[in-house]
Structure formats: structure tokens, C-alpha cells
Coordinates of C-alpha atoms in Angstrom, one line a residue:
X1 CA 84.1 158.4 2.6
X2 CA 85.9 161.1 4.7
X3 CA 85.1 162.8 7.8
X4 CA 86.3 166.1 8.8
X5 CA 85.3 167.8 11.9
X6 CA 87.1 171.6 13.3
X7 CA 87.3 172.0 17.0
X8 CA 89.6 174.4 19.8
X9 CA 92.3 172.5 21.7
X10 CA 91.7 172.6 25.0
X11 CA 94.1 170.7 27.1
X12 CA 97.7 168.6 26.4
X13 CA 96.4 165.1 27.8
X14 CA 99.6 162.8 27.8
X15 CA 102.5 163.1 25.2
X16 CA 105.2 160.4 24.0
X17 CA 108.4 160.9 21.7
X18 CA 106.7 162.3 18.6
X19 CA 103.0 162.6 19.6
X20 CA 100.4 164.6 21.7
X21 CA 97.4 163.5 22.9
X22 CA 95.0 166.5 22.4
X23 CA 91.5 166.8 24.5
X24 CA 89.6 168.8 21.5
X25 CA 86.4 171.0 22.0
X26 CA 84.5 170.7 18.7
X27 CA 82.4 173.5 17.0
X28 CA 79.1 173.8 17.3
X29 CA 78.7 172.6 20.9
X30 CA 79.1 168.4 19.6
X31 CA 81.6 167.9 22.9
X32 CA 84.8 166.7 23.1
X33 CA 86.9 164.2 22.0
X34 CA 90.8 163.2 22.3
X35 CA 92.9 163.6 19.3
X36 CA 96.6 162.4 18.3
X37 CA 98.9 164.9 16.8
X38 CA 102.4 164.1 15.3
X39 CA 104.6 166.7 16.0
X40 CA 106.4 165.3 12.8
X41 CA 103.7 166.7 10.8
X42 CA 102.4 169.3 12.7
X43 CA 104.2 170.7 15.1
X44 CA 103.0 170.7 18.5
X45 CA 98.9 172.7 18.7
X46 CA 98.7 174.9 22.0
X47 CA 96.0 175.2 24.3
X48 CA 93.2 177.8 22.1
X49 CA 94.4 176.9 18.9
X50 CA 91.7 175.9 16.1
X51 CA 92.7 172.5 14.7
X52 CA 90.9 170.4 11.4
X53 CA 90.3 166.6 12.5
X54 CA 90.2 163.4 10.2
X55 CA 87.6 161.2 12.4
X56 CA 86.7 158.4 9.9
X57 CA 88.4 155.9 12.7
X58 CA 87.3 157.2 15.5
X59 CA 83.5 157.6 14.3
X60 CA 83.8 153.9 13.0
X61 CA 84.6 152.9 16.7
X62 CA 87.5 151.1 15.2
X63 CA 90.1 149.5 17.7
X64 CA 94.0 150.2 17.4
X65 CA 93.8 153.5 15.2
X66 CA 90.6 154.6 16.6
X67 CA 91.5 157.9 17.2
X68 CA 90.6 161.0 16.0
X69 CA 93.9 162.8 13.9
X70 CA 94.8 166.5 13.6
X71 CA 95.5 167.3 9.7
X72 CA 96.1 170.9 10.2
X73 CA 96.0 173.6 12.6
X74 CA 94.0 176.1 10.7
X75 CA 95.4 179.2 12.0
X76 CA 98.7 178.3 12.6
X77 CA 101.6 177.0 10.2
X78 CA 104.2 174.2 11.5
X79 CA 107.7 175.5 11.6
X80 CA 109.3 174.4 8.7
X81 CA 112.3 171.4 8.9
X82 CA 115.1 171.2 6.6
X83 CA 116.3 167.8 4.9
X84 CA 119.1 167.1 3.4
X85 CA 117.9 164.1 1.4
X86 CA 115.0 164.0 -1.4
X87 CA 113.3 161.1 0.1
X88 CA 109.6 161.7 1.5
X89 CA 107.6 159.1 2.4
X90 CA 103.7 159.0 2.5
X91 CA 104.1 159.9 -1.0
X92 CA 101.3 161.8 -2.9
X93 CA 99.1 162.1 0.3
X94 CA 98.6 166.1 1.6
X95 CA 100.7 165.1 4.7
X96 CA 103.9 163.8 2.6
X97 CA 107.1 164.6 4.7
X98 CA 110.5 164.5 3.9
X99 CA 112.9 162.7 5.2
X100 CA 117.0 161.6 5.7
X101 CA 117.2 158.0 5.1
X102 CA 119.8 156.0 5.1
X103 CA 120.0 154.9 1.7
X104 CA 119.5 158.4 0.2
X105 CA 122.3 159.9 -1.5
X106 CA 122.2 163.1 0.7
X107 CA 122.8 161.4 3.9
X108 CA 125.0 161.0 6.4
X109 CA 125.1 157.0 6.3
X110 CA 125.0 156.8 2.4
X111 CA 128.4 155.4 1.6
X112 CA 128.4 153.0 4.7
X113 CA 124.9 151.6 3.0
X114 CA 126.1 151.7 -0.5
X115 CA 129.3 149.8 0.4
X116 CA 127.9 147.0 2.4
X117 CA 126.9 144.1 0.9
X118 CA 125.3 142.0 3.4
X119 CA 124.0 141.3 6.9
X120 CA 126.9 138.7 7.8
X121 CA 124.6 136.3 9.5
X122 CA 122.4 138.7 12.0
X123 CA 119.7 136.7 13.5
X124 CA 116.5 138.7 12.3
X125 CA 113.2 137.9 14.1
X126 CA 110.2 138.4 12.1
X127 CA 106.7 138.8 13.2
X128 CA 102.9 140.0 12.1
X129 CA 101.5 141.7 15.6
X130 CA 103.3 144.6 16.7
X131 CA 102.1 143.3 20.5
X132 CA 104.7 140.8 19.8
X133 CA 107.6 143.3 20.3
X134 CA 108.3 143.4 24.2
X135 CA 108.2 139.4 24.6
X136 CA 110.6 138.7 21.7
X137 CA 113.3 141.7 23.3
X138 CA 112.3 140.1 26.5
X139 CA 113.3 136.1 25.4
X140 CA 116.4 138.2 23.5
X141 CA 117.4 139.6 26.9
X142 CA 117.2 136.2 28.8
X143 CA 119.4 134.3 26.5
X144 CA 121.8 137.8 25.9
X145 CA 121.0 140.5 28.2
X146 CA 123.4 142.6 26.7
X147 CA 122.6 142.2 22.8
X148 CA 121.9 144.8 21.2
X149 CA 118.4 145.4 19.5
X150 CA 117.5 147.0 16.8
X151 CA 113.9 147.2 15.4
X152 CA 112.6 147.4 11.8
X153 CA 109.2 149.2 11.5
X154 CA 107.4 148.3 8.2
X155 CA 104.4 149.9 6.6
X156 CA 101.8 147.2 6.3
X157 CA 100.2 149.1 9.4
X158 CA 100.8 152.4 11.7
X159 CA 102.8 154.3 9.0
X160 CA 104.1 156.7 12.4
X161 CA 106.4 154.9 13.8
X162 CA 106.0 157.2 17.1
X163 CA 101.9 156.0 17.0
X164 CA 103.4 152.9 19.2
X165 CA 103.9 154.1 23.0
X166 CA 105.4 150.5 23.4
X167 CA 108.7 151.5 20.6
X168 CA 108.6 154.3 22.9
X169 CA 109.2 153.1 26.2
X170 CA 111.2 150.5 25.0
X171 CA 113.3 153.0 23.8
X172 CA 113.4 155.0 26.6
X173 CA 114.3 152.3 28.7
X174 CA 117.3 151.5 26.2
X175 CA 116.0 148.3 25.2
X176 CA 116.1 148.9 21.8
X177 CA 119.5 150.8 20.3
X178 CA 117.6 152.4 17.2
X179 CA 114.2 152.4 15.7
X180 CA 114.1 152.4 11.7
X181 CA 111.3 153.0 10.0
X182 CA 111.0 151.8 6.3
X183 CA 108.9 151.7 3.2
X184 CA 106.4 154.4 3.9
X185 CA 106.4 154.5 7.5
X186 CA 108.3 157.3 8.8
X187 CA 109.3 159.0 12.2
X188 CA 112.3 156.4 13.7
X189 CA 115.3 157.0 14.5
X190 CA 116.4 156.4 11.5
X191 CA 114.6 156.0 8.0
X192 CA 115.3 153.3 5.0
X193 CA 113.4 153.4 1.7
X194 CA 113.1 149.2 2.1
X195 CA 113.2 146.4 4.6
X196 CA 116.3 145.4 3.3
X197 CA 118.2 149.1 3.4
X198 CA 116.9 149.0 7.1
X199 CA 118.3 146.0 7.7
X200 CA 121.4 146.9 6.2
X201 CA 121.4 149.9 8.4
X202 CA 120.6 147.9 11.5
X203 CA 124.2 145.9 11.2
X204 CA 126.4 148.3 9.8
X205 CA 125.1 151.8 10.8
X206 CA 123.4 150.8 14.7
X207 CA 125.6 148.1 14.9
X208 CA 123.1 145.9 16.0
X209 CA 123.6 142.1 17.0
X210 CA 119.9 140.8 16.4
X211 CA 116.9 142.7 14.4
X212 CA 113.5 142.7 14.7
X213 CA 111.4 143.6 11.6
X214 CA 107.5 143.8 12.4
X215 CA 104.9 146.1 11.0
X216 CA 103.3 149.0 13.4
X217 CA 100.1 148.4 15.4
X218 CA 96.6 148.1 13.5
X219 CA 97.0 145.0 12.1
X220 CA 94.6 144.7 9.2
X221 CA 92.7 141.2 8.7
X222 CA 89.6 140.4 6.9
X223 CA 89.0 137.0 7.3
X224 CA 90.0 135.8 4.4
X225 CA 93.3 133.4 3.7
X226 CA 95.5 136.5 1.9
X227 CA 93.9 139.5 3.4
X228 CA 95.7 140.4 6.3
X229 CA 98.6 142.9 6.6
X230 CA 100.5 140.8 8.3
X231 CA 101.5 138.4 5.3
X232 CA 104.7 140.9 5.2
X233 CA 106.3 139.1 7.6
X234 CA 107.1 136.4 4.4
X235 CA 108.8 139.5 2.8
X236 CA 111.0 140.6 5.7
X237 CA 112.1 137.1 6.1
X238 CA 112.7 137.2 2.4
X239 CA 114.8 140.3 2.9
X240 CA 116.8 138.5 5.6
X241 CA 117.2 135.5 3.9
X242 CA 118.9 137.4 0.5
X243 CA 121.0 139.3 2.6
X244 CA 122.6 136.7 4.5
X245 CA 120.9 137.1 7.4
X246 CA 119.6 134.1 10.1
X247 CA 116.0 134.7 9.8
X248 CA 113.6 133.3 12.8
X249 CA 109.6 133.0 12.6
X250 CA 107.5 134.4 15.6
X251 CA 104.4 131.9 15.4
X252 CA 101.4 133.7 16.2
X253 CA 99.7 131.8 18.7
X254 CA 96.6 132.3 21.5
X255 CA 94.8 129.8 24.2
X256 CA 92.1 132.7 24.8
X257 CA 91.0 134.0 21.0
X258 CA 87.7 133.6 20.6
X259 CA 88.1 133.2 16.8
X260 CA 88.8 129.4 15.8
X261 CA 90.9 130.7 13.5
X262 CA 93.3 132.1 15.3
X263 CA 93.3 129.7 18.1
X264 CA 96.1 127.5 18.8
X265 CA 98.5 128.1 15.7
X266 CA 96.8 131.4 14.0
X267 CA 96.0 131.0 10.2
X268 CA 97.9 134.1 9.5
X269 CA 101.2 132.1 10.7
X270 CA 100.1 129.2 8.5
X271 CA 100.1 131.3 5.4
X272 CA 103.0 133.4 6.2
X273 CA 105.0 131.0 6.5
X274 CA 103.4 128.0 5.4
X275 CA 102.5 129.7 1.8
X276 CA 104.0 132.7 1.1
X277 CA 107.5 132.0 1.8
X278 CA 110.1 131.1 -0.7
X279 CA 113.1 131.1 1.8
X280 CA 113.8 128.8 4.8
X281 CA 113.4 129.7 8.8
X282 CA 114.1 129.0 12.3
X283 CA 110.3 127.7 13.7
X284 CA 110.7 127.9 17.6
X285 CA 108.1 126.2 19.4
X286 CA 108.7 124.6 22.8
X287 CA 110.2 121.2 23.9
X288 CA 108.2 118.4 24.7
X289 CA 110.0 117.5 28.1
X290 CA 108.9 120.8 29.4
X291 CA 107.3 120.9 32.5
X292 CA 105.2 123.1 30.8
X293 CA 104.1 121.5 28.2
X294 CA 100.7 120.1 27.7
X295 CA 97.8 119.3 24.8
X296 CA 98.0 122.7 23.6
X297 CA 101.7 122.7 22.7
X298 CA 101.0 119.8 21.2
X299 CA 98.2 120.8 19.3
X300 CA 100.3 123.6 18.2
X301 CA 103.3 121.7 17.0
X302 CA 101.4 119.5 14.9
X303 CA 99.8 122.4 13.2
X304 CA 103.0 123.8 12.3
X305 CA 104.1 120.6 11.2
X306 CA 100.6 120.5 9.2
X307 CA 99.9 123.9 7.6
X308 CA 103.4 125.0 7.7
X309 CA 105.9 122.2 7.5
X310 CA 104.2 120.5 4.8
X311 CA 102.9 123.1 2.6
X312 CA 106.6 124.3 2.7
X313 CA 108.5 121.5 1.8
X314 CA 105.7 120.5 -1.1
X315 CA 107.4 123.7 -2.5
X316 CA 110.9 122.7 -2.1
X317 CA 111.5 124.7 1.1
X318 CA 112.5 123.1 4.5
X319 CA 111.9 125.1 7.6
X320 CA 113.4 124.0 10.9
X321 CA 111.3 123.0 13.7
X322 CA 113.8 124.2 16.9
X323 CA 113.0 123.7 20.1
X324 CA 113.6 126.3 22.4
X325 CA 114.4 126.7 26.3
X326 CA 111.5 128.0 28.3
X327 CA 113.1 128.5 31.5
X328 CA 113.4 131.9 32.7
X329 CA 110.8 133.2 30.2
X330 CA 108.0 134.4 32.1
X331 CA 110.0 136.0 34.7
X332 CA 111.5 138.2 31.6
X333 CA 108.1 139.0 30.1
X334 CA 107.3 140.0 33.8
X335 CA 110.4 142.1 34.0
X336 CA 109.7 144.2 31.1
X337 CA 108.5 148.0 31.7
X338 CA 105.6 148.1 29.6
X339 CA 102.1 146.3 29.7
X340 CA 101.6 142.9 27.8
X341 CA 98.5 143.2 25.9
X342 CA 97.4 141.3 22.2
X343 CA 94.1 142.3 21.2
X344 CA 93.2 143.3 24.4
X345 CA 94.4 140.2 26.4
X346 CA 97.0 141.1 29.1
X347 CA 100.2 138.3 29.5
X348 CA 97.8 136.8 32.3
X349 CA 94.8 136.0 30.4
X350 CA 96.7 134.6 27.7
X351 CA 100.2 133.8 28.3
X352 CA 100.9 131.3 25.2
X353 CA 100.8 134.5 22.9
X354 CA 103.6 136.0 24.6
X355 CA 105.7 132.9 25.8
X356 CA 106.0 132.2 21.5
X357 CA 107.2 135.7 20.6
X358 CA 109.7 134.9 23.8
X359 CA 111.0 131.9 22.1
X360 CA 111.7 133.5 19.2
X361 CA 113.8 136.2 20.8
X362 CA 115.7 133.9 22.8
X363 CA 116.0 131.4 19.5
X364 CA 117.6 134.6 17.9
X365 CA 119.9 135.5 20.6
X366 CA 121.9 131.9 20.6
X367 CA 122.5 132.3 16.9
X368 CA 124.6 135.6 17.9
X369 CA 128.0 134.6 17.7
X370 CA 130.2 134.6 21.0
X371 CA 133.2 136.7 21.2

């Protein structure tokens, strides 16, 4: 089911590379409401222009992705962009776009692409919640504050890459040296039609020393063992694995969900990695002599030793349990320019979320080689 509504922009609200946020006066007096735009797709809509909104999300009171879109603006056409490549993405829907990726023969980084052949060893950190991003460049940073970063944006959830306001100030604040979107997302700084082009592109073309590959925010989980988008965090380690890449699992884990099955060592890490993956990785959890660590580290190890460890090796695949240095870590997370949240829990309320991801960057950064 689809829900269209038309309405009059009245007012720019706020703006971020890519996107503004639009305060729209519907027809037929039925208020107000804020609405994204992506200039990407259709231009920027100015104050008294009529606009045609796609409010399924927003009506459904969803969380991330609640929001109300702009599909058109009905009296006003986009100016048009010129590609040089043939590769859209979105493909099939009404708001296809094309793009210049790095893998497509008309572009600019085609024959560096074509020609390499692998990764040579770049640590890649993979990870299912987009929240995750900050605290893994933040434990990146605290083990090599110069490394450069480079971050893979998949299309198991926001297919804009600009939709996250967290890429964006990250970017801003040259934290991250490129954003690629690939698969069907679209709208980095650079495009790839595949995790593994993107990669590719992250070493050779950004030059990047350490990669992150995570899908956009809106997560998607039903409850059940295999429905949640974030199982393609088994693929992108996949892709790093057959490239010859160093790939390193973010464990999902939270001291505040209220879900049991997400508390402690998430379920969603446990199948990801536990299940679903074919190809060995760096597990970074934190070291018992710790001053830190307590019952619920514990807990936590011995569920990755459980549901991931186990389930692994049954299959002939033998993941290493590293233990990583937490000194310095929350002081980095604290450091960073944008807001900590995870499904609505600040760093604060449930630190244990953020101080994993942090592992994992910092468990990346010490397998960049030294000059």
C-alpha cells in the first residue's frame, strides 16, 4: 500500500550534503509536516513550490526512515545532470539515477579498478548498525590518529548515502577520506556497482589504509533468526576475505536493550558471524585484566565463544578471539563531533554498544602496517 499526499513548501528547515529538510503545508488544510528531499534526485524545492510526498513511513510512525519523502516537484523539473557512465542504480524504480562508478567502463578510475587485483592486506571492519560508525573511526583514531578512513555504504538499508547526517559530519570534519556507495545505494563520493569494486576503490583509488563497510541507517529486523538486514555484514567480510583483505567483526553488543535478544552478545552477531560466514575474522572483545572488566564481558565472551566460535569451527572455520586494549577509548568516543546514539540510547546510557565498535577500530588500525 502507498501513500501519496501534495502539499506547498513552506520553509528550508536544516540541510546536510545532499539533503533538505523541507517544513511542507499540505492541501486541503491537513497541516504540516517535515519532509526530506535529495537534491540528487530532485534538485533543491524553493519556498511556494507544490511538491508530491511518499508518506507510507512517516504515517506508519516508523523510527529511522520515518520521514515523509518528496518524489516530485509537480510544477517544476530538476535540472538535468550529465554522466559519463551507463550505470544507474535504484534500478527499475521511477526515481532510478545514473551514476559514474568506479567500475564502469566510462569512468575516470576504470583502468585503475580493472587492473588491480586485490586489497594487499587492508584491515576492513565490518558491521550491521550504521550507529556503529563514529566509535569504530573513533578506536581507529586512538590506535592511528592519522590513518586514513574510508567507508563502504551497502544497500541492505538507507539506499542515500547522504540520508546519514553522521557520514556527513564525519566527513566534514575529515574523518573519513571518501564515502562510497555500492550495490544500489547511491549518492557517495564515489560509486561501485559491488562491495568488492568499492573496496577495491577504497585501496587503490582513495588510497585508504583501513575500510569500513556497513549498511545505511534503518536497519531492518523481524525477529526471526535470518530476517534482519544486517546479515550482510557476512558478505562484506566475504568480500574482504577473497580479496585479500584483513577482515575484523564489530560484535553487536548492549547492557541497556530491553530485548533479551539483543542483550549482551546480539543474535544478529551470532548468526552473522556465527552462521553465515564461510571465511575467517578478527573477534575483538576486551581483555580479562581490564580494570573494566566485569560479569557482563564475561557473559559476552562466552557467548561468542558459544553461538559464534563453535557454530564456526563445526563448519571448518576458525575465527580469532583477540583481545583488544581499552585504554583511551572512551575519551575517543567522547572526542568525536557527532552524538552517540543506537536505537535511541546515547554513549551514556549504554556505553558497552559503543566501547565494541571501538575495539574493532582500534583492532583494525594495529594490523596497518608501519612504515
Amino acid at each position: 500500500m502507498l501513500r501519496w499526499e501534495r502539499g506547498t513548501v513552506k520553509d528550508a528547515l536544516s540541510s546536510w550534503h545532499g539533503v533538505d529538510r523541507l517544513e511542507i503545508e499540505l492541501d486541503d488544510e491537513a497541516g504540516t509536516l517535515t519532509a526530506i528531499a535529495y537534491r540528487e534526485l530532485t534538485g533543491t524545492p524553493r519556498s511556494g513550490e507544490r511538491v508530491l510526498l511518499n508518506t507510507n513511513a512517516l504515517r506508519r510512525e516508523l523510527g529511522t526512515g520515518g520521514d515523509a519523502m518528496v518524489v516530485a516537484r509537480l510544477d517544476v523539473l530538476p535540472e538535468a545532470t550529465e554522466s559519463s557512465g551507463h550505470m544507474v542504480k535504484a534500478r527499475y524504480t521511477p526515481m532510478q539515477t545514473m551514476v559514474d562508478a568506479l567500475d564502469d567502463p566510462g569512468g575516470e578510475h576504470y583502468e585503475t579498478v580493472r587492473a588491480a587485483k586485490d586489497i594487499a592486506g587492508m584491515p576492513v571492519v565490518v558491521a550491521d548498525l550504521h550507529s556503529s560508525l563514529p566509535a569504530i573511526i573513533a578506536g581507529i583514531r586512538a590506535e592511528r590518529r592519522t590513518a586514513k578512513i574510508a567507508y563502504v555504504h551497502t544497500d541492505a538499508a538507507a539506499l542515500p548515502a547522504a540520508y546519514s547526517r553522521i557520514t556527513a559530519r564525519l566527513r566534514s570534519a575529515d574523518l573519513l577520506a571518501s564515502v562510497i556507495s555500492a550495490g544500489q545505494s547511491f549518492g557517495g563520493d564515489l560509486e561501485a556497482v559491488t562491495v568488492h569494486s568499492a573496496l577495491l576503490g577504497a585501496k587503490h583509488v582513495v588510497g585508504a589504509d583501513v575500510a569500513i563497510v556497513i549498511q545505511g541507517p534503518g536497519n531492518l529486523g523481524t525477529g526471526t533468526g535470518w530476517g534482519f538486514s544486517g546479515v550482510q555484514a557476512a558478505e562484506a567480510v566475504h568480500a574482504a576475505s577473497v580479496l585479500g583483505g584483513r577482515p575484523v567483526a564489530t560484535l553487536r553488543v548492549s547492557g541497556a536493550d530491553e530485548r533479551k535478544r539483543h542483550r549482551g552478545l546480539s543474535h544478529h552477531s551470532s548468526t552473522a558471524y556465527g552462521r553465515a560466514l564461510l571465511a575467517p575474522v578478527h573477534l575483538p572483545v576486551l581483555p580479562r585484566n581490564d580494570s573494566r572488566y566485569n560479569a557482563f564481558h564475561e557473559s559476552v565472551r562466552k557467548q561468542v565463544k558459544t553461538t559464534i566460535l563453535k557454530p564456526a569451527e563445526k563448519r571448518g572455520v576458525r575465527h580469532q578471539l583477540i583481545e583488544v586494549d581499552a585504554k583511551g577509548l572512551r575519551d575517543a568516543l567522547e572526542e568525536m563531533p557527532v552524538r552517540m546514539t543506537t536505537m535511541g540510547r546515547t554513549l551514556a546510557e549504554d556505553p558497552s554498544a559503543f566501547q565494541y565498535a571501538a575495539l574493532a577500530g582500534r583492532c583494525a588500525a594495529s594490523l596497518i602496517p608501519r612504515d
